[in-house]
Coordinates of C-alpha atoms and ligand atoms in Angstrom, one line a residue:
M1 CA -110.4 -38.8 12.9
C2 CA -107.4 -40.6 14.3
E3 CA -108.8 -40.3 17.8
A4 CA -112.1 -42.0 16.7
L5 CA -110.0 -44.9 15.3
D6 CA -108.2 -45.2 18.6
Q7 CA -111.5 -45.2 20.4
L8 CA -112.9 -48.0 18.3
F9 CA -109.9 -50.3 18.7
A10 CA -108.0 -51.3 21.8
S11 CA -104.4 -50.3 21.8
N12 CA -103.2 -53.8 21.0
Q13 CA -105.6 -53.8 17.9
I14 CA -104.1 -50.7 16.1
S15 CA -100.6 -49.8 15.1
R16 CA -98.8 -47.0 13.4
R17 CA -95.4 -48.3 13.9
P18 CA -93.4 -47.8 10.6
Q19 CA -92.3 -51.4 10.5
D20 CA -96.0 -52.6 10.9
L21 CA -97.2 -50.2 8.2
A22 CA -94.5 -51.5 5.9
H23 CA -95.4 -55.1 6.7
W24 CA -99.2 -55.0 6.6
G25 CA -99.4 -52.2 3.9
K26 CA -98.5 -54.5 1.1
D27 CA -98.9 -57.9 -0.6
R28 CA -96.3 -59.8 -2.6
T29 CA -96.0 -57.1 -5.3
T30 CA -93.0 -54.8 -5.5
G31 CA -92.8 -51.3 -7.0
F32 CA -95.8 -49.7 -5.5
T33 CA -95.6 -47.0 -2.8
V34 CA -96.5 -48.4 0.5
A35 CA -97.9 -45.7 2.8
P36 CA -100.9 -46.6 5.0
S37 CA -101.7 -44.4 8.0
A38 CA -102.6 -47.2 10.3
V39 CA -103.2 -50.9 10.5
V40 CA -106.1 -52.3 12.6
F41 CA -106.9 -55.8 13.7
P42 CA -110.6 -56.3 14.2
Q43 CA -111.8 -59.3 16.2
Q44 CA -115.4 -59.3 15.5
L45 CA -118.1 -58.3 13.1
S46 CA -119.3 -55.3 15.2
E47 CA -115.9 -53.6 15.0
I48 CA -115.8 -53.8 11.3
V49 CA -119.4 -52.4 11.0
E50 CA -118.3 -49.5 13.3
L51 CA -115.1 -49.0 11.3
V52 CA -117.0 -48.7 8.1
K53 CA -119.4 -46.2 9.6
L54 CA -116.6 -44.1 10.9
A55 CA -114.8 -44.3 7.5
N56 CA -118.0 -43.0 5.8
R57 CA -118.4 -40.2 8.3
D58 CA -114.8 -39.1 8.5
G59 CA -113.6 -39.9 4.9
L60 CA -111.2 -42.7 5.8
K61 CA -110.2 -45.1 3.1
L62 CA -110.0 -48.8 4.0
V63 CA -107.8 -51.6 2.5
P64 CA -108.8 -55.2 3.4
S65 CA -105.7 -57.3 4.1
G66 CA -105.5 -61.2 4.3
G67 CA -102.4 -63.3 4.0
R68 CA -100.9 -60.6 1.7
T69 CA -99.8 -63.2 -0.9
G70 CA -101.5 -61.3 -3.7
L71 CA -99.6 -60.5 -6.9
S72 CA -101.5 -57.6 -8.4
G73 CA -101.3 -55.0 -5.7
G74 CA -104.8 -55.6 -4.4
A75 CA -103.8 -55.3 -0.8
V76 CA -101.3 -52.4 -1.2
A77 CA -102.1 -49.2 0.8
S78 CA -100.4 -46.3 -1.1
Q79 CA -102.3 -43.2 0.0
G80 CA -102.7 -43.0 3.7
E81 CA -105.5 -45.7 3.9
V82 CA -106.2 -47.7 7.0
V83 CA -105.3 -51.4 6.5
V84 CA -107.8 -53.8 7.9
S85 CA -106.1 -57.0 8.8
F86 CA -108.0 -60.3 9.3
D87 CA -105.1 -61.8 11.2
R88 CA -107.2 -62.0 14.4
M89 CA -110.3 -63.4 12.7
H90 CA -108.9 -66.9 11.9
R91 CA -111.3 -69.3 13.6
I92 CA -113.3 -72.2 12.0
L93 CA -116.7 -71.6 13.6
D94 CA -118.8 -74.6 12.7
F95 CA -118.8 -77.8 10.7
N96 CA -122.0 -79.4 9.5
P97 CA -121.4 -82.9 8.1
A98 CA -124.9 -83.2 6.6
D99 CA -124.2 -80.3 4.3
R100 CA -120.4 -80.7 4.2
L101 CA -120.2 -77.0 5.1
V102 CA -117.5 -75.3 7.1
R103 CA -118.2 -71.8 8.4
C104 CA -115.0 -69.9 8.6
Q105 CA -113.8 -66.4 9.5
A106 CA -112.1 -64.6 6.6
G107 CA -108.7 -64.9 8.3
V108 CA -108.6 -68.7 8.2
V109 CA -105.5 -69.8 6.4
T110 CA -106.1 -72.0 3.3
A111 CA -104.0 -74.8 4.6
T112 CA -105.8 -74.8 7.9
L113 CA -109.1 -75.4 6.0
Q114 CA -107.5 -78.0 3.8
N115 CA -106.2 -79.8 7.0
F116 CA -109.5 -79.5 8.7
A117 CA -111.2 -81.2 5.8
V118 CA -108.7 -84.0 5.8
D119 CA -109.3 -84.5 9.6
H120 CA -113.0 -85.0 8.7
D121 CA -112.3 -87.4 5.8
L122 CA -113.2 -84.8 3.3
Y123 CA -111.4 -82.5 0.9
Y124 CA -111.0 -78.8 0.2
P125 CA -109.7 -78.8 -3.3
V126 CA -108.6 -75.2 -4.0
D127 CA -104.9 -75.3 -3.7
F128 CA -101.8 -73.2 -4.6
A129 CA -98.2 -72.7 -3.5
S130 CA -99.3 -69.8 -1.1
S131 CA -101.8 -72.1 0.7
G132 CA -99.7 -72.0 3.9
S133 CA -100.3 -68.3 4.3
S134 CA -103.1 -67.0 2.1
H135 CA -106.4 -66.3 3.8
L136 CA -109.7 -67.6 2.8
G137 CA -111.0 -64.0 2.6
G138 CA -108.3 -63.0 0.2
N139 CA -109.1 -66.1 -2.0
I140 CA -112.6 -65.1 -2.1
A141 CA -111.8 -61.5 -3.0
T142 CA -109.8 -62.7 -5.9
N143 CA -111.6 -65.8 -6.7
A144 CA -108.4 -67.6 -6.4
G145 CA -107.7 -70.6 -8.7
G146 CA -104.5 -72.6 -8.4
I147 CA -103.4 -76.2 -9.5
K148 CA -106.6 -78.1 -9.3
V149 CA -108.9 -76.0 -11.2
I150 CA -109.1 -78.4 -14.2
R151 CA -111.0 -80.8 -12.0
Y152 CA -112.4 -78.8 -9.2
G153 CA -112.9 -75.3 -10.3
L154 CA -112.1 -72.0 -8.6
T155 CA -112.9 -70.7 -5.1
R156 CA -116.2 -69.4 -6.3
D157 CA -117.4 -73.0 -6.9
W158 CA -116.8 -73.8 -3.1
I159 CA -118.4 -70.8 -1.5
A160 CA -121.9 -71.6 -0.4
G161 CA -122.6 -68.6 1.8
L162 CA -121.0 -65.3 2.6
Q163 CA -121.3 -62.8 5.4
V164 CA -120.2 -59.4 4.2
V165 CA -120.2 -55.8 5.4
T166 CA -120.9 -53.5 2.5
G167 CA -119.1 -50.2 2.0
S168 CA -122.1 -48.4 3.4
G169 CA -122.1 -50.6 6.5
A170 CA -124.8 -53.0 5.8
V171 CA -124.3 -56.6 7.0
L172 CA -125.5 -59.2 4.4
E173 CA -125.9 -63.0 4.8
C174 CA -125.6 -64.1 1.2
N175 CA -127.1 -67.6 0.3
R176 CA -126.7 -69.0 3.8
G177 CA -125.1 -72.3 2.6
L178 CA -128.0 -73.3 0.3
V179 CA -127.5 -75.6 -2.7
K180 CA -130.6 -74.2 -4.3
N181 CA -131.8 -70.7 -4.0
A182 CA -133.7 -69.2 -6.9
T183 CA -134.5 -65.7 -5.5
G184 CA -132.9 -63.3 -7.8
Y185 CA -129.5 -61.7 -8.0
D186 CA -126.9 -63.8 -6.1
L187 CA -125.0 -61.0 -4.3
R188 CA -122.5 -63.7 -3.1
H189 CA -121.0 -63.9 -6.5
L190 CA -120.5 -60.1 -6.8
F191 CA -118.4 -60.1 -3.8
I192 CA -116.4 -63.1 -5.0
G193 CA -113.7 -61.6 -7.2
S194 CA -114.6 -58.0 -6.2
E195 CA -111.1 -57.4 -4.7
G196 CA -112.3 -55.7 -1.6
T197 CA -113.9 -52.9 -3.7
L198 CA -117.5 -53.5 -2.5
G199 CA -117.1 -54.3 1.2
F200 CA -115.5 -56.8 3.6
V201 CA -115.9 -60.6 3.5
V202 CA -116.1 -61.4 7.2
E203 CA -117.3 -65.1 7.2
A204 CA -117.9 -67.8 4.6
D205 CA -119.7 -71.1 4.4
V206 CA -117.3 -73.4 2.5
R207 CA -118.3 -76.6 0.8
L208 CA -116.1 -79.7 1.2
T209 CA -116.1 -82.7 -1.0
A210 CA -115.2 -86.4 -0.9
A211 CA -111.5 -87.1 -0.5
P212 CA -109.9 -88.0 -3.9
E213 CA -108.6 -91.5 -4.5
P214 CA -104.7 -91.8 -4.4
Q215 CA -103.1 -89.7 -7.1
R216 CA -100.1 -90.2 -9.3
V217 CA -97.9 -87.5 -10.8
M218 CA -96.1 -87.6 -14.2
L219 CA -93.5 -85.1 -15.3
L220 CA -92.8 -85.0 -19.1
G221 CA -90.3 -83.3 -21.2
V222 CA -91.9 -81.5 -24.1
P223 CA -89.4 -79.9 -26.7
K224 CA -92.0 -77.7 -28.5
F225 CA -94.4 -75.3 -26.7
R226 CA -97.2 -76.0 -29.1
D227 CA -97.1 -79.7 -28.5
I228 CA -98.1 -79.3 -24.9
L229 CA -101.6 -78.9 -26.2
A230 CA -101.4 -82.2 -28.2
V231 CA -100.2 -83.9 -25.0
L232 CA -103.1 -82.3 -23.0
G233 CA -105.6 -83.6 -25.6
Q234 CA -104.1 -87.1 -25.5
L235 CA -104.1 -87.3 -21.7
Q236 CA -107.6 -85.8 -21.4
K237 CA -108.8 -88.6 -23.6
A238 CA -107.2 -91.2 -21.5
V239 CA -107.7 -90.1 -17.8
S240 CA -109.5 -87.6 -15.6
L241 CA -106.8 -85.1 -14.9
S242 CA -106.6 -83.4 -11.5
A243 CA -103.8 -81.1 -12.7
F244 CA -102.0 -80.2 -15.9
E245 CA -99.3 -77.7 -15.4
F246 CA -96.3 -76.6 -17.4
F247 CA -93.0 -74.8 -17.0
S248 CA -90.0 -73.9 -19.1
E249 CA -86.4 -74.9 -18.7
L250 CA -85.5 -71.4 -17.5
A251 CA -88.1 -71.8 -14.7
L252 CA -86.6 -75.1 -13.7
D253 CA -83.1 -73.5 -13.7
K254 CA -84.3 -70.9 -11.2
V255 CA -85.9 -73.4 -8.9
R256 CA -82.9 -75.6 -9.0
A257 CA -80.7 -72.7 -8.2
A258 CA -82.8 -71.5 -5.4
R259 CA -83.6 -74.9 -3.8
D260 CA -80.4 -76.9 -4.8
V261 CA -82.4 -79.8 -6.3
G262 CA -81.4 -82.1 -9.2
R263 CA -82.9 -82.5 -12.7
P264 CA -86.2 -84.5 -12.9
L265 CA -85.1 -85.9 -16.3
T266 CA -81.7 -87.0 -17.6
D267 CA -81.5 -84.2 -20.2
P268 CA -82.6 -80.6 -20.2
C269 CA -85.8 -79.9 -22.2
P270 CA -87.3 -76.6 -23.4
F271 CA -90.6 -77.3 -21.6
Y272 CA -92.0 -79.7 -18.9
V273 CA -95.6 -80.8 -18.2
L274 CA -96.6 -81.9 -14.8
L275 CA -99.9 -83.8 -14.6
E276 CA -101.8 -85.6 -11.8
F277 CA -104.4 -88.2 -12.2
D278 CA -106.2 -91.0 -10.2
E279 CA -104.0 -93.9 -9.6
S280 CA -106.7 -96.3 -10.8
S281 CA -106.1 -94.9 -14.4
L282 CA -102.4 -95.6 -14.4
A283 CA -102.5 -98.1 -17.3
A284 CA -104.5 -95.6 -19.5
A285 CA -102.1 -92.8 -18.6
S286 CA -99.0 -95.0 -19.4
H287 CA -100.6 -95.9 -22.7
A288 CA -101.2 -92.2 -23.6
F289 CA -97.6 -91.4 -22.5
E290 CA -96.4 -94.1 -25.0
H291 CA -98.5 -92.4 -27.7
C292 CA -97.1 -89.0 -27.0
L293 CA -93.6 -90.5 -27.1
A294 CA -94.2 -92.2 -30.4
E295 CA -95.5 -88.9 -31.9
G296 CA -92.4 -87.1 -30.8
W297 CA -94.4 -84.7 -28.6
V298 CA -92.7 -86.0 -25.5
V299 CA -89.1 -87.1 -25.3
D300 CA -88.8 -88.3 -21.7
G301 CA -90.9 -88.8 -18.6
V302 CA -90.9 -89.8 -15.0
L303 CA -93.8 -91.3 -12.9
S304 CA -94.1 -90.7 -9.1
Q305 CA -93.5 -94.0 -7.2
S306 CA -94.3 -92.6 -3.8
D307 CA -96.1 -89.6 -2.2
A308 CA -92.6 -88.2 -1.4
Q309 CA -91.6 -88.3 -4.9
A310 CA -94.8 -86.8 -6.0
A311 CA -94.3 -84.0 -3.7
S312 CA -90.8 -83.4 -5.0
L313 CA -92.0 -83.2 -8.5
W314 CA -94.7 -80.8 -7.4
A315 CA -92.1 -78.6 -5.7
L316 CA -90.4 -78.0 -9.1
R317 CA -93.6 -76.3 -10.2
E318 CA -94.9 -74.8 -7.0
D319 CA -91.6 -73.3 -6.0
I320 CA -91.2 -71.3 -9.2
S321 CA -92.9 -68.1 -8.1
E322 CA -90.9 -67.9 -5.0
S323 CA -87.7 -68.8 -6.6
L324 CA -88.2 -65.9 -9.1
S325 CA -89.0 -63.2 -6.5
P326 CA -85.3 -62.1 -6.1
F327 CA -85.5 -61.1 -9.8
A328 CA -88.4 -58.7 -9.1
P329 CA -90.4 -60.1 -12.1
Y330 CA -93.0 -58.2 -13.9
K331 CA -95.9 -60.5 -13.9
S332 CA -98.6 -61.3 -16.5
D333 CA -101.4 -63.9 -15.6
I334 CA -103.3 -64.4 -18.8
S335 CA -105.9 -66.8 -20.0
V336 CA -107.7 -67.8 -23.3
R337 CA -110.0 -70.6 -24.0
V338 CA -108.2 -73.8 -24.4
R339 CA -109.3 -74.1 -28.1
D340 CA -107.6 -70.8 -28.9
M341 CA -104.4 -71.7 -27.1
P342 CA -102.3 -73.0 -30.0
G343 CA -102.6 -69.8 -32.1
F344 CA -102.3 -67.6 -29.1
L345 CA -99.1 -69.3 -28.0
D346 CA -97.5 -68.7 -31.4
D347 CA -98.6 -65.1 -31.4
V348 CA -97.3 -64.5 -27.8
N349 CA -94.1 -66.2 -28.6
K350 CA -93.5 -63.9 -31.6
L351 CA -94.4 -60.9 -29.6
V352 CA -92.2 -61.8 -26.7
D353 CA -89.2 -62.5 -29.0
A354 CA -89.7 -59.1 -30.7
Q355 CA -90.4 -57.0 -27.6
Y356 CA -88.3 -58.5 -24.9
P357 CA -85.1 -59.8 -26.7
E358 CA -82.9 -58.6 -23.9
F359 CA -85.0 -59.9 -21.0
E360 CA -85.2 -63.3 -19.5
I361 CA -88.7 -64.6 -19.8
C362 CA -90.0 -67.4 -17.6
W363 CA -93.0 -69.3 -18.7
Y364 CA -95.2 -71.5 -16.5
G365 CA -98.8 -72.0 -15.5
H366 CA -101.9 -73.9 -15.5
I367 CA -102.0 -74.6 -19.2
G368 CA -104.8 -77.2 -18.8
D369 CA -107.0 -74.2 -17.8
G370 CA -105.6 -72.0 -20.6
N371 CA -103.8 -70.0 -18.0
L372 CA -100.2 -68.8 -18.6
H373 CA -98.0 -67.0 -16.2
L374 CA -95.5 -65.0 -18.0
N375 CA -92.7 -63.6 -15.7
I376 CA -90.3 -61.1 -17.2
L377 CA -87.1 -61.0 -15.0
K378 CA -85.4 -57.8 -14.2
P379 CA -81.9 -57.6 -15.4
D380 CA -79.4 -56.7 -12.5
D381 CA -78.2 -53.5 -14.1
L382 CA -81.7 -52.1 -14.7
D383 CA -83.3 -49.9 -12.0
G384 CA -86.7 -51.3 -10.7
E385 CA -88.9 -48.3 -11.6
A386 CA -87.3 -48.1 -15.2
F387 CA -87.9 -51.9 -15.6
Y388 CA -91.4 -51.6 -14.4
Q389 CA -92.2 -48.7 -16.7
L390 CA -90.6 -50.5 -19.7
C391 CA -92.7 -53.7 -19.1
H392 CA -95.9 -51.8 -18.3
A393 CA -95.5 -49.8 -21.6
I394 CA -95.2 -53.0 -23.6
S395 CA -98.2 -54.7 -21.8
P396 CA -100.8 -53.3 -24.1
K397 CA -99.4 -55.3 -27.1
L398 CA -99.6 -58.5 -25.1
Y399 CA -103.2 -57.6 -24.0
E400 CA -104.2 -56.8 -27.5
L401 CA -103.4 -60.4 -28.4
V402 CA -105.4 -61.5 -25.3
A403 CA -108.2 -59.3 -26.4
I404 CA -108.2 -60.6 -30.1
N405 CA -108.5 -64.1 -28.5
H406 CA -111.3 -63.1 -26.2
G407 CA -109.1 -64.0 -23.2
S408 CA -108.5 -62.4 -19.8
I409 CA -105.7 -60.1 -18.7
S410 CA -106.0 -61.6 -15.3
A411 CA -106.9 -65.3 -15.1
E412 CA -106.5 -65.8 -11.3
H413 CA -104.4 -63.1 -9.7
G414 CA -106.9 -60.2 -9.9
V415 CA -106.6 -56.8 -11.3
G416 CA -105.6 -54.7 -8.3
L417 CA -103.2 -51.8 -9.2
L418 CA -101.0 -53.7 -11.6
K419 CA -103.6 -54.3 -14.3
R420 CA -106.1 -51.7 -13.6
D421 CA -105.0 -49.6 -16.6
F422 CA -105.6 -52.6 -18.8
L423 CA -109.0 -53.7 -17.8
K424 CA -110.5 -52.4 -21.1
Y425 CA -108.6 -55.2 -22.8
S426 CA -110.9 -57.8 -21.2
R427 CA -114.1 -55.9 -20.3
S428 CA -116.2 -53.7 -22.6
A429 CA -116.9 -50.1 -21.8
S430 CA -120.5 -51.0 -21.0
E431 CA -119.3 -53.7 -18.5
I432 CA -116.9 -51.2 -16.9
D433 CA -119.6 -48.6 -16.6
L434 CA -121.9 -51.2 -15.0
M435 CA -119.1 -52.3 -12.6
R436 CA -118.6 -48.6 -11.6
A437 CA -122.3 -48.2 -11.0
L438 CA -122.4 -51.4 -8.8
K439 CA -119.4 -50.1 -6.8
G440 CA -121.5 -46.9 -6.3
V441 CA -124.4 -48.9 -5.0
F442 CA -122.3 -51.0 -2.4
D443 CA -119.8 -48.3 -1.6
P444 CA -121.4 -44.9 -2.3
N445 CA -118.5 -42.9 -0.6
Q446 CA -115.8 -44.9 -2.2
I447 CA -114.1 -45.9 1.0
M448 CA -113.3 -49.4 0.0
N449 CA -109.9 -50.3 -1.4
P450 CA -109.5 -47.2 -3.5
G451 CA -107.7 -47.3 -6.8
K452 CA -108.0 -51.1 -7.2
L453 CA -109.7 -52.8 -10.0
L454 CA -111.4 -49.5 -11.4
V455 CA -109.7 -46.3 -12.1
Ligands
2HG501 C1 -98.5 -70.0 -9.5 O1 -99.3 -70.6 -10.3 C2 -99.1 -68.7 -8.9 O2 -97.4 -70.4 -9.2 C3 -98.0 -67.6 -9.0 O3 -100.2 -68.3 -9.4 C4 -97.7 -67.2 -10.4 O4 -96.0 -65.8 -9.5 C5 -96.6 -66.0 -10.4 O5 -96.5 -65.4 -11.6
ZN502 ZN1 -101.0 -69.7 -10.8

């Protein structure tokens, strides 16, 4: 079976070197075994089709791999799988201004697409801290969200067409960039968010939009967690927000320590809100800020006076994840409907205080979308595996709260290996049965990304 793989790929397109297996066999998660048998670098569709046929014939298991920035273990190869890297399929193939569509290979880096849009006086609004290395294919596989969802939606909202290779080797052109297409099941949307369990995303038609007007950034100090929601309500009434993020003082501490930057406000504050809006609504935003101040929801604030200042305020939020990585955090990425947030926040706070009294908890996230990132930091004196097991064992309690609030155990990072055991807290038994049945239709021999999403 190894020989067949070597016949399919040129020697510079396949590696079994231990350092390559370690590098391409994982994403940004820690704690999972990394043990692929090979990594291959296809350059064209036909190689992927042949590889899938070979895998079906010889029982190989395949793990699609993009920018490896995932946080749920969706691109980890633990059991001798062949990693299929899209590093060499990184070209922008076509741009059609009439449709504002860009045809991309799956390995196009998110920032490359964003820059391409700017070069054509347009905008690709899906954005997050890992834009400089994440691949479009991975964004599609996890339906990635990020910092502009409150105005622009998720990756799903920008994908107008997909070329995929199913787990049985069929090549599908889904939707072909159409705006309107009322011809039954939209298979494109099954692949978006499928975490590589149904097949490979090879190319995509991505929709661009008009460039936004200049933006302003405000950073506010909010003493009480619950009041963040009141601030959101006030600002939403006043302006059209393009971002509404929050983070805790502990998160800020970690960024300041890692990046050696100063405080954004004179005094420390338990929580901070970072929001972005159109410059033309500055007066309305300032008015809303005054109101929040008068109500005591906000104690201080700063407004960006230049693009450079806006960028440095954004860095305080966007650098959190990376600044926390030395602490091997156990991550939760949960969401509820915004209307359920206040009660949910109280419940989660109580739970966290009761269950994790000895751990440092870093709160941050896209609170305007109802999305919280809860990072539990590993104490120095605790072994990694013991820490993981401890956190994993407590997770059901958190996810029960999520379930009671009809929320999601994974808002934007995907299920992967990390949350697979907890899927039942967000999806019913009937849904999971149907998901498994769908997997069987697209990937009858179960060659695609084994162990991810579904047990
Ligand atoms: C973010 O919003 C990312 O910064 C990463 O989704 C979150 O590392 C995390 O928990
Ligand atoms: Zn996020």
